Amino acid sequence: MLEDGRISGRQFTTLIFLIIVSITVLQVPPLLLGLAGQDSVLAVLIAVIIDGVVAAVLYFLGLRYPRKTFIQYSEDILGKIPGKFAAVIFIQFFLLVAALSIRGMSDFLVTIMPETPLTVFIIAFTLVSAFVARGGIESLARMSEIIAPVYIAAIVFLMALLLPEMDFSRVLPLFRYGAKPVIMASLLPASWFGICIIMAMFMAYHHRPEKTFTVKMTGVVMGASVLLLLLIACIAVLGVEYASMLSYPVYILARQISLADFIERVEVIWVAVWLLAGFITISSLHYVSALGTAQLFGLREYRPLVLPLGIMLASFSFLIYPNAMSGVKFILQIFPFYALSIEGGLTTLLFLIALVKLLTNKLGKERRR
Amino acid sequence: MVKKLTKLFNNIVNAINNKHGLTPEVPSSVKQESRLSRRLALNLRQLKQALGDSSDIVTREFSIGEQPPVHAALVFVDGLTGKPLVQEHVMKSLMIKAPREIGGKKPDLSKIRENLLTIADVKEERDLKKIIHSVLSGDSALLIDGCPVALLTDTRAWESRGISEPVAEGGVRGPRDGFVETLRINTALLRRHLKSPDLRIETMILGNTTRTDVAIAYVQGIVNEQILEKVRQDLSRIDTDSILDSSYLEELMRGHPYTPFPMYEHSERPDKIVASLLEGRVAILVDGTPFVIVVPTILFQFFQASEDYYTIYHVSTFLRWLRLLGFLLSLYLPSLYIAVITIHHELIPTSLALALAGAREGIPFPALAEALLMEIAFESLREAGVRLPKPLGQAVSIVGALIIGDAAVRAGLVSPAMVIIVAFTGIASFTVPSYKLIFTTRMLRFPMMLAAAFLGLPGIIMVSVVLLAHLTTLKSFGVPYLSPLAPYSGQDLKDVLARAPWWAMRRRPQSLRSPDPVRQESGLRPTLSGKKPNE
């Protein structure tokens, strides 16, 4: 057995929660605010619904092929060669998102610590994520179980301290430009929420697979609420125009906190928890791509793959875009469509074929009777 | 041809192996399975051959009865046996009180055993090897001419340290007895605190040369059988030369051989061990050491002092939080200081930053070097003080802390802020009850400081993530090391993040999967009226 760990429902939720918050909180808010303004809040809600549909599809597939990750069952569904092809697409997608997260985190840290070269961060992050990935799914799940409460506590603390700065009149009006831009904008968070197709990898190790949908959606809803809270806070404290011009409005948001000249500079708390969550994300993706590759080639052990994949990951995140500006362009114009075609498209394709197979099997059996 | 060659090869290999003694060899002194013969002289010669000419081994030959006199010999180790006991209850009864007629060539063993030896525990044994082990453990072996059997009389009585308060684990309130170096006394101490018939003690002998008695203690019906079986397996797997302390077992038993974290809790306090047994843990007692180890072990056990359960629970809860804080500070404080001083100047309020910068003015080293210097000085002081005789130890601390510390600041080598940080880190580390865990944090502080100096706050977080990932992979006999935090168990947390009052601790820890999880009935909370709350 490649991985004989089991994770609990609670751990599943916290894993999904941390992956979502770490991946969306940094880069998404300014872009989303630029696209949809005050309606960003609605866009997030729509994204949750889109993600719910994908989750339902994957939930169905996971129940249909119990104790199998979707690297394994895509072969069962599509046949050997096309199945492997689909698996390769999933794995490279995970690697791409991991690389994007590493790059995103490193880009952000370089703005805080300008004297440190980008490469140092990328390599250090990859090494740490490789170490965590070697621990396996149980270790990852337990880490997320410890970090998630800390994260939530930190966010609640920051939000409470921001309350005096908020001006809720800025949150309105909604639907200033009608529904269309909202729906278009919702593709952006949806594409990031969509990384939850990682659930199809984790579901095989969930100790109660039949509950996966509930725990997964709990994680997504929790993650989306944090994003919503931060968006509302951004709008209410900074205003849409200002926030959408900043690269990292949430960081600036945290910097606004100043209470009685004593509680100041608490943005460091936010950076700390955000980094912790970020490590969970990149290590999960790293782990999943190593595990998936091992399953793809029928290996007995995934650990030897972790470091080579890490080298790929580091170079990938270095090369993925030349500078932060083209990064924004990539995330805004290329990534959503690319991601959604895999998260929505490929999974739906798998689902439809599996459904057809199931029905024809049933029909065939009935006919034979 | 090939067959011949392989045969030849095998022969050569065998020959070489034999020459180098690689094949299991029968110990020269005692042939395996050797049994006693009927002739006393032969038996004595065999024993003498096995035990050698050691001065502390006494062989007393005498005769029992008169018509005809039966020759006998008593073999024991001087110093391990109680001489009055031997004289009064073995020699005297056999030589003086014995009837004149005892059986001649075929002496009546049962008579000797039942009527003459006034010793509580007498065993018959034929196996020479077992007799030797028994004699070396303090029994006296009675060999009688004409009998192929030795009577092993329990005359163990050696000088041992009296039961006293444990030095390393003192407390203000609570039982003050501590384990000693003798296994029997220790098991007796366990029985004194736990009179349940379900307390089981299994003994085995480990260490091929030291032949150390090792006992497993557990409470039948509370302990999880799987955990118990794992402990038994691990102990029986050990094939080593010597066991001089229970710490040998810690490294030889199951688990993660490369982790720097303590994977076994030990204690000198019987009350603590009994409390662990009642939670469903297994205790391992080793003869020759007062330190009893308890498995399975979780990290948070190292934050629990036995005194927590004897003081007001609010206070205990507060103290536990203080210890957790102390633990985190002792791990993070120097590195956070370095990170802020060298990289994140903007993270601290301006006035504080100015104060720190002012204090550091004129210091010739970067903050990392300064911190390393002070930490190493501090660790050396501590290490120097540990094994010195007490009066000298005080001198070290006075010279080290007061004179060197003060002089270093005045000479401008280190900043006063750094002295404060290092000293406070040291004090914070002492709040954790277990010095085992503190050793680990002392060590881990250094990579943390390096990471802080090079990568600042992100570096600290990276090291923390690596530590956390390592901790989450650890398991002690199937129980995750970080439980009840991860995997989460709210019920267990009330004895980790708090110390719940006794009436609220209804269940034993979930992580130990006890077959009898309920400790007590609900509704024990005392009320003003004296009635049960739900009545």
Coordinates of N, CA and C in Angstrom, one line a residue, chain B residues 245-371:
Chain B
D245 N 20.0 0.8 33.2 CA 19.0 1.8 33.6 C 17.8 1.7 32.7
S246 N 16.7 2.2 33.1 CA 15.5 2.1 32.2 C 15.7 2.8 30.9
S247 N 16.7 3.8 30.9 CA 16.9 4.5 29.7 C 17.4 3.6 28.6
Y248 N 18.1 2.5 28.9 CA 18.6 1.6 27.9 C 17.3 1.1 27.1
L249 N 16.3 0.7 27.9 CA 15.1 0.2 27.2 C 14.5 1.2 26.3
E250 N 14.5 2.5 26.7 CA 13.9 3.5 25.9 C 14.5 3.6 24.5
E251 N 15.8 3.3 24.4 CA 16.4 3.4 23.1 C 16.3 2.1 22.4
L252 N 16.0 1.0 23.1 CA 16.0 -0.3 22.4 C 14.6 -0.7 22.0
M253 N 13.6 0.0 22.6 CA 12.2 -0.4 22.3 C 11.7 0.3 21.1
R254 N 10.5 0.0 20.8 CA 9.8 0.5 19.6 C 9.9 2.0 19.4
G255 N 9.7 2.4 18.2 CA 9.5 3.8 18.0 C 10.4 4.4 17.0
H256 N 10.7 5.7 17.2 CA 11.4 6.4 16.2 C 12.8 6.7 16.7
P257 N 13.8 5.9 16.1 CA 15.1 6.0 16.7 C 15.8 7.3 16.4
Y258 N 15.3 8.1 15.5 CA 16.1 9.3 15.2 C 15.5 10.6 15.8
T259 N 14.4 10.5 16.5 CA 13.8 11.7 16.9 C 14.5 12.3 18.1
P260 N 14.6 13.6 18.2 CA 15.2 14.3 19.4 C 14.3 14.4 20.5
F261 N 13.0 14.2 20.3 CA 12.0 14.4 21.3 C 11.9 13.2 22.3
P262 N 11.7 13.4 23.5 CA 11.6 12.3 24.4 C 10.3 11.4 24.2
M263 N 10.5 10.2 23.9 CA 9.4 9.3 23.5 C 8.9 8.5 24.7
Y264 N 9.6 8.6 25.9 CA 9.2 7.9 27.1 C 9.1 8.8 28.3
E265 N 8.1 8.7 29.0 CA 8.1 9.4 30.2 C 8.6 8.6 31.4
H266 N 9.4 9.2 32.3 CA 9.8 8.4 33.4 C 9.5 9.2 34.7
S267 N 9.5 8.4 35.8 CA 9.2 9.1 37.0 C 9.8 8.3 38.2
E268 N 10.0 9.0 39.2 CA 10.5 8.4 40.5 C 9.4 8.3 41.5
R269 N 8.2 8.8 41.1 CA 7.1 8.9 42.1 C 6.1 7.8 41.9
P270 N 5.9 7.0 42.9 CA 4.9 5.9 42.7 C 3.5 6.5 42.4
D271 N 3.2 7.6 43.1 CA 1.8 8.1 42.8 C 1.6 8.5 41.4
K272 N 2.6 9.0 40.8 CA 2.5 9.4 39.3 C 2.4 8.1 38.5
I273 N 3.2 7.1 38.8 CA 3.1 5.9 38.0 C 1.7 5.2 38.2
V274 N 1.2 5.2 39.4 CA -0.1 4.6 39.6 C -1.1 5.3 38.9
A275 N -1.1 6.7 38.9 CA -2.0 7.5 38.1 C -2.0 7.1 36.7
S276 N -0.8 6.9 36.1 CA -0.6 6.5 34.7 C -1.2 5.1 34.5
L277 N -1.0 4.2 35.4 CA -1.5 2.9 35.3 C -3.0 2.9 35.2
L278 N -3.6 3.8 36.0 CA -5.1 3.9 36.1 C -5.6 4.6 34.8
E279 N -4.8 5.3 34.1 CA -5.2 5.9 32.8 C -5.2 4.8 31.8
G280 N -4.6 3.7 32.0 CA -4.5 2.7 31.0 C -3.1 2.5 30.4
R281 N -2.1 3.1 31.1 CA -0.8 3.0 30.5 C -0.1 1.8 31.1
V282 N 1.1 1.5 30.6 CA 1.9 0.4 31.1 C 3.2 0.9 31.7
A283 N 3.6 0.4 32.8 CA 4.8 0.9 33.5 C 5.9 -0.2 33.3
I284 N 7.1 0.2 33.1 CA 8.2 -0.7 33.0 C 9.2 -0.4 34.1
L285 N 9.4 -1.4 35.0 CA 10.3 -1.2 36.1 C 11.6 -2.0 35.8
V286 N 12.7 -1.4 36.1 CA 13.9 -2.1 35.9 C 14.7 -2.1 37.2
D287 N 15.2 -3.3 37.5 CA 15.9 -3.5 38.8 C 17.2 -2.7 38.7
G288 N 17.5 -2.0 39.8 CA 18.8 -1.3 39.8 C 18.6 0.2 39.5
T289 N 17.4 0.7 39.2 CA 17.2 2.1 39.0 C 15.9 2.5 39.5
P290 N 15.8 3.7 40.1 CA 14.6 4.2 40.6 C 13.7 4.8 39.6
F291 N 14.2 4.9 38.3 CA 13.4 5.5 37.3 C 12.5 4.5 36.6
V292 N 11.2 4.7 36.7 CA 10.2 3.8 36.1 C 9.7 4.5 34.8
I293 N 9.6 3.8 33.7 CA 9.1 4.4 32.5 C 7.7 4.0 32.3
V294 N 7.0 4.9 31.6 CA 5.6 4.7 31.3 C 5.3 4.8 29.8
V295 N 4.6 3.9 29.3 CA 4.2 4.0 27.9 C 2.7 3.8 27.8
P296 N 2.1 4.2 26.7 CA 2.5 5.1 25.7 C 2.7 6.6 26.2
T297 N 3.5 7.3 25.6 CA 3.8 8.7 26.0 C 3.4 9.7 25.0
I298 N 2.7 10.7 25.4 CA 2.4 11.8 24.5 C 3.2 13.1 25.0
L299 N 3.3 14.0 24.1 CA 4.1 15.2 24.4 C 3.6 15.9 25.6
F300 N 2.2 16.0 25.7 CA 1.7 16.9 26.8 C 1.9 16.3 28.1
Q301 N 2.2 15.0 28.2 CA 2.5 14.5 29.6 C 3.7 15.2 30.2
F302 N 4.6 15.7 29.4 CA 5.7 16.4 29.9 C 5.4 17.8 30.5
F303 N 4.1 18.2 30.3 CA 3.7 19.5 30.9 C 2.9 19.2 32.2
Q304 N 2.6 18.0 32.5 CA 1.8 17.7 33.6 C 2.7 17.3 34.8
A305 N 2.6 18.0 35.9 CA 3.3 17.6 37.1 C 2.3 16.9 38.0
S306 N 2.8 16.0 38.8 CA 1.9 15.2 39.6 C 1.2 16.2 40.6
E307 N 1.9 17.2 41.0 CA 1.3 18.2 41.9 C 0.1 18.9 41.4
D308 N 0.0 18.9 40.1 CA -1.2 19.6 39.5 C -2.5 19.0 40.0
Y309 N -2.4 17.7 40.3 CA -3.6 17.0 40.7 C -3.9 17.2 42.2
Y310 N -2.9 17.8 42.9 CA -3.1 17.9 44.4 C -3.4 19.4 44.8
T311 N -3.3 20.3 43.8 CA -3.6 21.7 44.2 C -5.0 22.1 43.6
I312 N -5.4 23.3 43.9 CA -6.7 23.8 43.3 C -6.6 23.8 41.8
Y313 N -7.7 23.3 41.2 CA -7.6 23.0 39.8 C -7.5 24.3 38.9
H314 N -8.0 25.4 39.4 CA -7.8 26.6 38.7 C -6.3 27.0 38.6
V315 N -5.7 26.8 39.7 CA -4.2 27.1 39.8 C -3.5 26.2 38.8
S316 N -3.8 24.9 38.9 CA -3.1 24.0 38.0 C -3.3 24.3 36.6
T317 N -4.5 24.7 36.2 CA -4.8 25.1 34.8 C -3.9 26.3 34.4
F318 N -3.9 27.3 35.3 CA -3.1 28.5 35.1 C -1.6 28.0 34.9
L319 N -1.1 27.2 35.8 CA 0.3 26.7 35.7 C 0.6 26.0 34.4
R320 N -0.4 25.2 34.0 CA -0.1 24.5 32.7 C 0.0 25.4 31.6
W321 N -0.8 26.5 31.5 CA -0.7 27.5 30.5 C 0.7 28.2 30.6
L322 N 1.0 28.4 31.8 CA 2.3 29.1 32.1 C 3.5 28.2 31.5
R323 N 3.4 26.9 31.8 CA 4.4 26.0 31.3 C 4.5 26.0 29.8
L324 N 3.3 25.9 29.2 CA 3.2 25.9 27.7 C 3.9 27.2 27.2
L325 N 3.5 28.3 27.8 CA 4.1 29.5 27.4 C 5.6 29.5 27.6
G326 N 6.1 29.0 28.7 CA 7.5 28.9 29.0 C 8.2 28.0 28.0
F327 N 7.5 26.9 27.6 CA 8.1 26.1 26.6 C 8.3 26.8 25.3
L328 N 7.2 27.5 24.9 CA 7.3 28.2 23.6 C 8.3 29.3 23.6
L329 N 8.4 30.0 24.8 CA 9.3 31.1 24.9 C 10.8 30.6 24.8
S330 N 11.0 29.4 25.5 CA 12.3 28.9 25.6 C 12.8 28.5 24.2
L331 N 11.8 28.1 23.4 CA 12.1 27.7 22.0 C 12.3 28.9 21.1
Y332 N 11.4 29.9 21.3 CA 11.3 31.0 20.2 C 11.9 32.3 20.6
L333 N 12.0 32.6 21.9 CA 12.4 34.0 22.3 C 13.7 34.5 21.7
P334 N 14.8 33.7 21.8 CA 16.0 34.3 21.2 C 16.0 34.5 19.7
S335 N 15.3 33.5 19.0 CA 15.2 33.7 17.6 C 14.3 34.8 17.2
L336 N 13.2 35.0 17.9 CA 12.4 36.2 17.6 C 13.2 37.5 17.8
Y337 N 13.9 37.5 18.8 CA 14.7 38.7 19.1 C 15.7 39.0 18.0
I338 N 16.4 37.9 17.5 CA 17.3 38.0 16.5 C 16.6 38.5 15.2
A339 N 15.5 37.9 14.9 CA 14.8 38.2 13.7 C 14.4 39.7 13.7
V340 N 13.9 40.2 14.8 CA 13.5 41.5 14.9 C 14.6 42.5 14.8
I341 N 15.7 42.2 15.5 CA 16.9 43.1 15.5 C 17.5 43.1 14.1
T342 N 17.7 42.0 13.5 CA 18.5 42.0 12.2 C 17.6 42.2 11.0
I343 N 16.4 41.8 11.0 CA 15.7 41.9 9.7 C 14.4 42.7 9.8
H344 N 13.6 42.4 10.8 CA 12.3 43.1 10.8 C 12.3 44.3 11.8
H345 N 13.1 45.3 11.5 CA 13.1 46.4 12.4 C 11.7 47.1 12.5
E346 N 11.0 47.0 11.4 CA 9.7 47.7 11.4 C 8.6 47.1 12.2
L347 N 8.9 45.8 12.7 CA 7.8 45.1 13.3 C 7.5 45.5 14.7
I348 N 8.5 46.2 15.3 CA 8.2 46.6 16.7 C 8.0 48.1 16.8
P349 N 7.2 48.5 17.8 CA 6.9 49.9 17.9 C 8.2 50.7 18.0
T350 N 8.1 51.9 17.4 CA 9.3 52.7 17.2 C 10.1 53.0 18.5
S351 N 9.4 53.3 19.5 CA 10.1 53.6 20.8 C 10.9 52.4 21.3
L352 N 10.3 51.2 21.2 CA 11.0 50.0 21.6 C 12.2 49.8 20.7
A353 N 12.0 50.0 19.4 CA 13.1 49.7 18.4 C 14.3 50.6 18.7
L354 N 13.9 51.9 19.0 CA 15.0 52.8 19.3 C 15.7 52.4 20.6
A355 N 15.0 52.0 21.6 CA 15.6 51.6 22.8 C 16.5 50.4 22.6
L356 N 16.1 49.4 21.8 CA 16.9 48.3 21.5 C 18.2 48.7 20.8
A357 N 17.9 49.5 19.8 CA 19.1 50.0 18.9 C 20.1 50.7 19.8
G358 N 19.6 51.5 20.7 CA 20.5 52.3 21.6 C 21.3 51.3 22.5
A359 N 20.6 50.3 23.0 CA 21.3 49.3 23.8 C 22.4 48.6 23.0
R360 N 22.1 48.4 21.7 CA 23.1 47.6 20.9 C 24.2 48.5 20.4
E361 N 24.1 49.8 20.6 CA 25.1 50.7 20.0 C 26.5 50.3 20.5
G362 N 27.4 50.2 19.7 CA 28.8 49.9 20.1 C 29.1 48.4 20.3
I363 N 28.1 47.5 20.1 CA 28.4 46.1 20.2 C 29.1 45.6 18.9
P364 N 30.2 45.0 19.0 CA 31.0 44.7 17.8 C 30.4 43.5 17.0
F365 N 29.5 42.7 17.6 CA 29.0 41.5 16.9 C 27.6 41.7 16.2
P366 N 27.3 41.0 15.2 CA 25.9 40.9 14.8 C 25.1 40.2 15.8
A367 N 23.8 40.4 15.7 CA 22.9 39.9 16.8 C 23.0 38.3 16.9
L368 N 23.2 37.7 15.8 CA 23.3 36.2 15.8 C 24.5 35.8 16.7
A369 N 25.7 36.4 16.4 CA 26.9 36.0 17.1 C 26.7 36.3 18.5
E370 N 26.1 37.4 18.8 CA 25.9 37.8 20.2 C 25.1 36.8 20.9
A371 N 24.0 36.4 20.2 CA 23.1 35.4 20.9 C 23.7 34.1 21.0

